[in-house]
CSV table of C-alpha atoms and ligand atoms in Angstrom, one decimal:
chain,number,residue,atom,x,y,z
O,1,UNK,CA,-0.1,0.0,0.0
O,2,UNK,CA,1.2,3.4,-0.8
O,3,UNK,CA,0.3,6.8,-0.3
O,4,UNK,CA,-1.7,6.8,-3.7
O,5,UNK,CA,-3.6,4.2,-3.0
O,6,UNK,CA,-4.9,5.9,0.5
O,7,UNK,CA,-5.9,8.9,-1.8
O,8,UNK,CA,-7.7,6.6,-4.1
O,9,UNK,CA,-9.6,5.0,-0.6
O,10,UNK,CA,-10.5,8.2,0.5
O,11,UNK,CA,-11.7,9.5,-2.8
O,12,UNK,CA,-13.8,6.6,-2.9
O,13,UNK,CA,-15.0,6.8,0.3
O,14,UNK,CA,-16.4,10.6,-0.4
O,15,UNK,CA,-18.1,9.5,-3.5
O,16,UNK,CA,-19.4,6.4,-1.5
O,17,UNK,CA,-20.2,6.9,2.2
O,18,UNK,CA,-23.3,6.1,3.6
O,19,UNK,CA,-25.5,8.8,5.3
O,20,UNK,CA,-25.2,7.8,8.6
O,21,UNK,CA,-26.3,9.8,11.8
O,22,UNK,CA,-23.0,9.5,13.6
O,23,UNK,CA,-20.9,10.9,10.5
O,24,UNK,CA,-22.7,14.3,10.8
O,25,UNK,CA,-21.2,14.6,14.2
O,26,UNK,CA,-17.7,15.3,15.9
O,27,UNK,CA,-18.9,15.2,19.6
O,28,UNK,CA,-16.5,12.7,20.8
O,29,UNK,CA,-19.6,11.4,23.3
O,30,UNK,CA,-21.6,10.7,20.4
O,31,UNK,CA,-18.6,9.0,18.5
O,32,UNK,CA,-18.0,6.9,21.1
O,33,UNK,CA,-21.8,5.9,21.8
O,34,UNK,CA,-21.8,4.9,18.1
O,35,UNK,CA,-18.9,2.7,17.9
O,36,UNK,CA,-19.7,0.7,21.1
O,37,UNK,CA,-23.1,0.2,19.5
O,38,UNK,CA,-21.3,-0.9,16.1
O,39,UNK,CA,-19.0,-3.6,17.8
O,40,UNK,CA,-22.1,-5.2,18.8
O,41,UNK,CA,-24.5,-5.6,16.0
O,42,UNK,CA,-25.3,-4.6,12.4
O,43,UNK,CA,-25.3,-0.4,11.1
O,44,UNK,CA,-29.0,-0.8,10.5
O,45,UNK,CA,-29.7,-2.1,13.7
O,46,UNK,CA,-27.8,0.8,15.3
O,47,UNK,CA,-29.5,3.7,13.9
O,48,UNK,CA,-32.3,3.2,15.8
O,49,UNK,CA,-31.0,2.5,19.2
O,50,UNK,CA,-28.2,5.3,18.6
O,51,UNK,CA,-30.9,7.9,18.1
O,52,UNK,CA,-33.0,6.8,20.8
O,53,UNK,CA,-30.0,6.7,23.3
O,54,UNK,CA,-29.0,10.0,22.9
O,55,UNK,CA,-32.4,11.5,23.2
O,56,UNK,CA,-32.4,10.2,26.4
O,57,UNK,CA,-29.1,10.7,27.4
O,58,UNK,CA,-27.6,13.4,25.4
O,59,UNK,CA,-24.4,14.3,27.3
O,60,UNK,CA,-21.6,12.2,28.8
O,61,UNK,CA,-23.1,13.9,32.3
O,62,UNK,CA,-26.5,12.4,31.8
O,63,UNK,CA,-25.0,9.2,31.4
O,64,UNK,CA,-22.8,9.3,34.5
O,65,UNK,CA,-26.1,9.5,36.6
O,66,UNK,CA,-28.6,7.1,34.7
O,67,UNK,CA,-30.2,4.6,37.0
O,68,UNK,CA,-28.6,1.1,35.8
O,69,UNK,CA,-32.2,0.1,35.1
O,70,UNK,CA,-32.9,2.7,32.5
O,71,UNK,CA,-29.6,2.1,31.0
O,72,UNK,CA,-30.4,-1.2,30.4
O,73,UNK,CA,-33.6,-0.6,29.0
O,74,UNK,CA,-31.8,1.6,26.5
O,75,UNK,CA,-29.6,-1.1,25.8
O,76,UNK,CA,-32.3,-3.9,25.6
O,77,UNK,CA,-31.5,-6.3,22.8
O,78,UNK,CA,-28.2,-5.4,21.8
O,79,UNK,CA,-26.6,-8.1,23.9
O,80,UNK,CA,-23.2,-7.8,25.7
O,81,UNK,CA,-24.7,-6.1,28.7
O,82,UNK,CA,-21.5,-5.5,30.6
O,83,UNK,CA,-20.4,-3.0,27.4
O,84,UNK,CA,-23.4,-0.8,28.9
O,85,UNK,CA,-22.3,-0.9,32.3
O,86,UNK,CA,-19.1,0.2,31.4
O,87,UNK,CA,-20.0,2.6,29.3
O,88,UNK,CA,-21.7,4.2,32.5
O,89,UNK,CA,-18.8,3.6,34.5
O,90,UNK,CA,-16.5,5.4,31.9
O,91,UNK,CA,-18.9,8.5,32.1
O,92,UNK,CA,-18.4,8.3,35.8
O,93,UNK,CA,-14.8,8.5,35.5
O,94,UNK,CA,-14.5,11.3,33.2
O,95,UNK,CA,-16.8,13.2,35.7
O,96,UNK,CA,-14.7,12.3,38.6
O,97,UNK,CA,-11.6,13.4,36.7
O,98,UNK,CA,-13.2,16.8,36.8
O,99,UNK,CA,-13.6,16.6,32.7
O,100,UNK,CA,-16.3,17.7,30.7
O,101,UNK,CA,-16.1,15.1,27.8
O,102,UNK,CA,-13.6,12.2,26.9
O,103,UNK,CA,-10.2,13.3,27.2
O,104,UNK,CA,-8.0,13.6,23.5
O,105,UNK,CA,-5.0,12.0,25.0
O,106,UNK,CA,-4.4,8.4,23.8
O,107,UNK,CA,-3.1,7.5,27.3
O,108,UNK,CA,-5.5,8.6,29.5
O,109,UNK,CA,-8.3,7.8,27.2
O,110,UNK,CA,-7.1,4.0,27.2
O,111,UNK,CA,-7.7,4.2,31.0
O,112,UNK,CA,-11.1,4.5,31.2
O,113,UNK,CA,-13.2,1.6,31.7
O,114,UNK,CA,-14.2,-0.2,28.3
O,115,UNK,CA,-12.0,1.8,26.3
O,116,UNK,CA,-9.6,-0.8,24.2
O,117,UNK,CA,-7.5,0.2,21.5
O,118,UNK,CA,-10.2,0.1,18.4
O,119,UNK,CA,-12.6,2.5,20.6
O,120,UNK,CA,-9.6,5.0,21.6
O,121,UNK,CA,-8.2,5.2,17.8
O,122,UNK,CA,-11.7,5.5,16.5
O,123,UNK,CA,-12.8,8.6,19.3
O,124,UNK,CA,-9.1,9.8,18.7
O,125,UNK,CA,-9.1,10.1,14.7
O,126,UNK,CA,-12.8,10.6,14.2
O,127,UNK,CA,-13.3,13.2,16.8
O,128,UNK,CA,-10.1,14.8,17.1
O,129,UNK,CA,-8.6,14.4,13.6
O,130,UNK,CA,-5.8,12.5,15.4
O,131,UNK,CA,-3.4,10.2,13.7
O,132,UNK,CA,-4.4,7.4,15.7
O,133,UNK,CA,-5.6,4.2,13.5
O,134,UNK,CA,-9.0,2.2,14.6
O,135,UNK,CA,-8.5,-1.3,13.9
O,136,UNK,CA,-11.8,-3.4,14.1
O,137,UNK,CA,-12.4,-7.0,12.2
O,138,UNK,CA,-13.4,-5.3,9.2
O,139,UNK,CA,-10.2,-3.6,8.7
O,140,UNK,CA,-8.2,-6.3,9.3
O,141,UNK,CA,-10.5,-8.2,6.4
O,142,UNK,CA,-9.3,-5.6,4.3
O,143,UNK,CA,-5.8,-5.5,5.3
O,144,UNK,CA,-5.2,-9.4,5.4
O,145,UNK,CA,-6.3,-9.4,1.6
O,146,UNK,CA,-4.3,-6.7,0.8
O,147,UNK,CA,-1.0,-8.2,2.4
O,148,UNK,CA,-2.1,-11.8,1.8
O,149,UNK,CA,-1.3,-12.1,5.7
O,150,UNK,CA,-1.3,-15.5,7.2
O,151,UNK,CA,-0.8,-14.4,10.7
O,152,UNK,CA,-3.1,-14.6,13.5
O,153,UNK,CA,-5.0,-11.7,13.6
O,154,UNK,CA,-6.3,-11.8,16.8
O,155,UNK,CA,-2.5,-11.2,18.0
O,156,UNK,CA,-1.6,-8.1,19.9
O,157,UNK,CA,1.9,-7.7,18.4
O,158,UNK,CA,0.1,-8.1,14.5
O,159,UNK,CA,-2.7,-5.4,15.8
O,160,UNK,CA,0.2,-3.1,16.6
O,161,UNK,CA,2.2,-3.8,13.6
O,162,UNK,CA,-0.9,-2.5,11.5
O,163,UNK,CA,-1.4,0.3,13.9
O,164,UNK,CA,2.1,1.4,13.0
O,165,UNK,CA,1.3,0.7,8.9
O,166,UNK,CA,-1.4,2.7,9.4
O,167,UNK,CA,-0.3,5.8,11.5
O,168,UNK,CA,2.4,6.5,8.4
O,169,UNK,CA,-0.5,7.0,5.9
O,170,UNK,CA,-2.8,9.5,8.5
O,171,UNK,CA,-2.7,13.3,8.6
O,172,UNK,CA,-4.6,15.9,10.7
O,173,UNK,CA,-6.6,16.2,7.4
O,174,UNK,CA,-7.6,12.7,6.5
O,175,UNK,CA,-7.3,11.3,9.9
O,176,UNK,CA,-11.4,11.0,10.2
O,177,UNK,CA,-12.4,10.1,6.4
O,178,UNK,CA,-9.1,7.5,6.8
O,179,UNK,CA,-10.9,5.6,9.6
O,180,UNK,CA,-14.1,5.5,8.3
O,181,UNK,CA,-13.0,5.1,4.7
O,182,UNK,CA,-11.6,1.8,5.7
O,183,UNK,CA,-14.4,0.7,7.6
O,184,UNK,CA,-16.6,1.6,5.4
O,185,UNK,CA,-14.7,-0.3,2.5
O,186,UNK,CA,-14.6,-3.6,4.9
O,187,UNK,CA,-18.6,-3.2,4.7
O,188,UNK,CA,-19.6,-2.1,1.6
O,189,UNK,CA,-16.5,-3.8,-0.7
O,190,UNK,CA,-14.2,-6.3,0.7
O,191,UNK,CA,-17.3,-8.1,2.4
O,192,UNK,CA,-16.9,-10.8,5.4
O,193,UNK,CA,-19.4,-13.4,3.7
O,194,UNK,CA,-19.3,-14.2,0.2
O,195,UNK,CA,-17.4,-12.7,-2.6
O,196,UNK,CA,-15.7,-9.4,-1.8
O,197,UNK,CA,-16.8,-6.8,-4.9
O,198,UNK,CA,-13.3,-6.1,-6.1
O,199,UNK,CA,-14.1,-4.4,-9.3
O,200,UNK,CA,-15.3,-1.5,-7.4
O,201,UNK,CA,-12.4,-1.3,-4.6
O,202,UNK,CA,-10.1,1.4,-4.5
O,203,UNK,CA,-7.2,-0.8,-3.4
O,204,UNK,CA,-7.3,-3.4,-6.3
O,205,UNK,CA,-4.1,-2.4,-7.8
O,206,UNK,CA,-2.4,-2.8,-4.6
O,207,UNK,CA,-3.7,-5.7,-3.2
O,208,UNK,CA,-2.3,-9.3,-3.6
O,209,UNK,CA,-5.8,-11.5,-2.6
O,210,UNK,CA,-6.8,-9.9,-6.0
O,211,UNK,CA,-3.5,-10.3,-7.9
O,212,UNK,CA,-3.5,-14.1,-6.9
O,213,UNK,CA,-7.5,-14.4,-6.3
O,214,UNK,CA,-6.9,-15.6,-3.0
O,215,UNK,CA,-9.5,-13.1,-1.4
O,216,UNK,CA,-11.7,-15.9,-0.1
O,217,UNK,CA,-9.1,-17.3,1.8
O,218,UNK,CA,-8.1,-14.1,3.8
O,219,UNK,CA,-8.2,-13.6,6.6
O,220,UNK,CA,-7.0,-17.0,7.4
O,221,UNK,CA,-9.5,-19.0,9.6
O,222,UNK,CA,-9.2,-20.1,13.3
O,223,UNK,CA,-11.1,-23.3,14.1
O,224,UNK,CA,-14.0,-21.8,16.2
O,225,UNK,CA,-14.4,-22.9,20.0
O,226,UNK,CA,-17.7,-25.0,20.1
O,227,UNK,CA,-20.3,-23.5,22.2
O,228,UNK,CA,-21.1,-25.1,25.6
O,229,UNK,CA,-24.9,-26.2,25.4
O,230,UNK,CA,-27.0,-25.4,28.2
O,231,UNK,CA,-30.6,-27.0,28.2
O,232,UNK,CA,-33.4,-24.8,29.8
O,233,UNK,CA,-37.3,-24.9,30.7
O,234,UNK,CA,-38.6,-21.2,30.4
O,235,UNK,CA,-41.9,-21.5,32.0
O,236,UNK,CA,-43.7,-17.9,32.1
O,237,UNK,CA,-46.1,-17.6,35.0
O,238,UNK,CA,-49.3,-15.9,34.1
O,239,UNK,CA,-52.0,-14.7,37.3
O,240,UNK,CA,-54.7,-12.4,36.1
O,241,UNK,CA,-53.2,-10.8,33.0
O,242,UNK,CA,-49.9,-10.3,34.9
O,243,UNK,CA,-46.5,-12.1,34.5
O,244,UNK,CA,-43.7,-12.9,36.7
O,245,UNK,CA,-40.2,-11.5,36.3
O,246,UNK,CA,-37.2,-11.7,38.3
O,247,UNK,CA,-33.8,-9.8,38.4
O,248,UNK,CA,-30.7,-12.4,37.2
O,249,UNK,CA,-28.3,-13.1,40.6
O,250,UNK,CA,-25.8,-14.5,38.7
O,251,UNK,CA,-24.1,-15.9,35.5
O,252,UNK,CA,-24.6,-14.7,32.0
O,253,UNK,CA,-27.0,-11.8,31.8
O,254,UNK,CA,-26.6,-10.9,35.6
O,255,UNK,CA,-28.7,-8.0,36.8
O,256,UNK,CA,-31.3,-8.5,33.7
O,257,UNK,CA,-34.8,-9.5,34.6
O,258,UNK,CA,-35.6,-13.2,33.6
O,259,UNK,CA,-38.6,-15.2,33.4
O,260,UNK,CA,-38.5,-18.2,35.5
O,261,UNK,CA,-36.3,-20.8,34.2
O,262,UNK,CA,-34.3,-23.9,35.0
O,263,UNK,CA,-31.3,-25.7,33.6
O,264,UNK,CA,-33.2,-29.2,32.9
O,265,UNK,CA,-35.3,-29.8,30.5
O,266,UNK,CA,-38.7,-30.8,31.8
O,267,UNK,CA,-41.9,-32.8,29.5
O,268,UNK,CA,-45.6,-30.8,30.4
O,269,UNK,CA,-46.1,-33.7,33.3
O,270,UNK,CA,-42.3,-33.0,34.5
O,271,UNK,CA,-43.0,-29.4,34.7
O,272,UNK,CA,-46.1,-29.5,36.7
O,273,UNK,CA,-44.5,-32.3,39.2
O,274,UNK,CA,-41.7,-29.3,39.5
O,275,UNK,CA,-44.5,-26.4,40.1
O,276,UNK,CA,-46.4,-28.8,42.7
O,277,UNK,CA,-43.2,-29.6,44.9
O,278,UNK,CA,-43.0,-25.9,45.3
O,279,UNK,CA,-46.4,-25.2,46.3
O,280,UNK,CA,-47.6,-23.6,42.9
O,281,UNK,CA,-51.2,-24.1,42.8
O,282,UNK,CA,-51.8,-23.8,38.9
O,283,UNK,CA,-54.7,-24.2,36.6
O,284,UNK,CA,-53.0,-25.2,33.1
O,285,UNK,CA,-49.7,-25.7,31.4
O,286,UNK,CA,-49.5,-25.1,27.8
O,287,UNK,CA,-46.4,-25.6,25.5
O,288,UNK,CA,-45.2,-22.7,23.4
O,289,UNK,CA,-42.7,-23.8,21.7
O,290,UNK,CA,-38.5,-24.2,21.2
O,291,UNK,CA,-36.4,-21.7,21.3
O,292,UNK,CA,-32.7,-21.2,20.9
O,293,UNK,CA,-30.3,-18.2,22.0
O,294,UNK,CA,-27.0,-17.9,21.3
O,295,UNK,CA,-24.3,-16.5,23.1
O,296,UNK,CA,-20.6,-15.7,22.3
O,297,UNK,CA,-19.4,-18.4,24.6
O,298,UNK,CA,-22.9,-20.5,25.1
O,299,UNK,CA,-25.7,-21.8,23.8
O,300,UNK,CA,-29.1,-21.9,25.8
O,301,UNK,CA,-31.6,-24.4,23.8
O,302,UNK,CA,-35.1,-23.9,26.0
O,303,UNK,CA,-38.4,-25.7,26.0
O,304,UNK,CA,-40.7,-22.6,26.9
O,305,UNK,CA,-44.4,-23.2,28.9
O,306,UNK,CA,-47.2,-21.0,29.8
O,307,UNK,CA,-48.4,-21.6,33.2
O,308,UNK,CA,-51.6,-20.1,34.2
O,309,UNK,CA,-51.6,-20.0,38.3
O,310,UNK,CA,-54.3,-19.4,40.8
O,311,UNK,CA,-52.4,-17.5,43.1
O,312,UNK,CA,-48.8,-15.8,43.1
O,313,UNK,CA,-45.9,-16.9,44.3
O,314,UNK,CA,-43.6,-14.7,46.6
O,315,UNK,CA,-39.9,-15.0,44.9
O,316,UNK,CA,-41.5,-13.2,41.6
O,317,UNK,CA,-42.7,-9.3,40.9
O,318,UNK,CA,-45.6,-9.5,38.5
O,319,UNK,CA,-46.5,-7.2,35.8
O,320,UNK,CA,-48.6,-6.4,33.0
O,321,UNK,CA,-47.1,-7.3,29.7
O,322,UNK,CA,-47.1,-3.3,29.0
O,323,UNK,CA,-45.2,-2.5,32.3
O,324,UNK,CA,-42.7,-5.3,31.2
O,325,UNK,CA,-42.2,-3.8,28.1
O,326,UNK,CA,-41.9,-0.2,29.0
O,327,UNK,CA,-39.9,-0.4,32.3
O,328,UNK,CA,-37.7,-3.7,32.1
O,329,UNK,CA,-34.7,-5.0,30.1
O,330,UNK,CA,-35.9,-8.3,29.3
O,331,UNK,CA,-32.9,-9.3,27.2
O,332,UNK,CA,-33.7,-11.1,23.8
O,333,UNK,CA,-33.3,-14.2,25.1
O,334,UNK,CA,-36.2,-14.6,27.0
O,335,UNK,CA,-38.4,-11.7,25.0
O,336,UNK,CA,-38.4,-13.6,22.1
O,337,UNK,CA,-40.2,-16.4,24.3
O,338,UNK,CA,-42.6,-13.7,25.9
O,339,UNK,CA,-43.3,-12.1,22.3
O,340,UNK,CA,-44.8,-15.5,21.8
O,341,UNK,CA,-47.4,-15.6,24.4
O,342,UNK,CA,-50.9,-17.0,22.9
L,1,ADE,N1,-18.4,0.1,12.1
L,1,ADE,C1,-17.7,0.4,13.3
L,1,ADE,N2,-17.6,1.9,13.0
L,1,ADE,C2,-18.3,2.0,12.0
L,1,ADE,C3,-18.5,3.7,11.7
L,1,ADE,N3,-18.0,4.5,12.3
L,1,ADE,N4,-19.5,3.5,10.8
L,1,ADE,C4,-20.2,2.6,10.1
L,1,ADE,N5,-19.6,1.0,10.5
L,1,ADE,C5,-19.0,1.0,11.7
């Protein structure tokens, strides 16, 4: 890659960039929120979350003072809830340091909770026009193809070698478009699934993979670790048009609300026996369906039932469907079942 290739990339970006809400601002707080959300899910999904989040929490000061339940509600459906909690921790730390906004100093920025090299690079280059690259999976895919790089891209040393390389091409004038341009190229042209659109690529003349027609061999795939499978029964407890929820005390999704569930697979009869043992008096049990939820390191395979109760057990709170939707953060693993209640 030479300077002339970077110039082509920047020209391409100006002509082809998507109109996205976080591209209309340099506010470091807004850029930060967009980047953390974009690490979790697709651009199309982020647009609505981003807009709603900033409407509710327009400044870093608002984020530092938000109630955890409200924060998790804004994050509901995005997953990786520890990231949302880290956002608040980070905002609090910025306030504690007596700053009015995220710092533009690289070392200080990287000491803040949840801010790793990618997020720091994105904030520094996009908001502050500083020469720090932001290298995520998309950018690594582009680079691994350009250089036919067989190395393990997850290694810190590999990322750092690319940071050093990219820094050489960055200037105060191009820093923002440089970061956004590489990301956009990875999203629109040098795509992850399927054949990349090399004919449209501004880097095609310097790309080794294009030259040798090896694009689909890069990035080198590592064997994926298999996920642990947990079989569960989720039993929705209904009492007079209200439904039982409670806060999770431990494990994955800790602090989020959950529907009653156990780590065992019950038939309808077994669930009936289980409830009777717990002294729950019910009038009917209905099978709703089988559901699956995939986390990064485990999968929940769930059998779901709807139980009509004759009285309320003590260890749950009961709310209407509307109240749960408006006030409580029920993660997708459970809300997908809740939505199917007949
Ligand atoms: N993915 C990660 N960062 C992004 C950004 N700023 N714009 C679009 N997609 C992204």
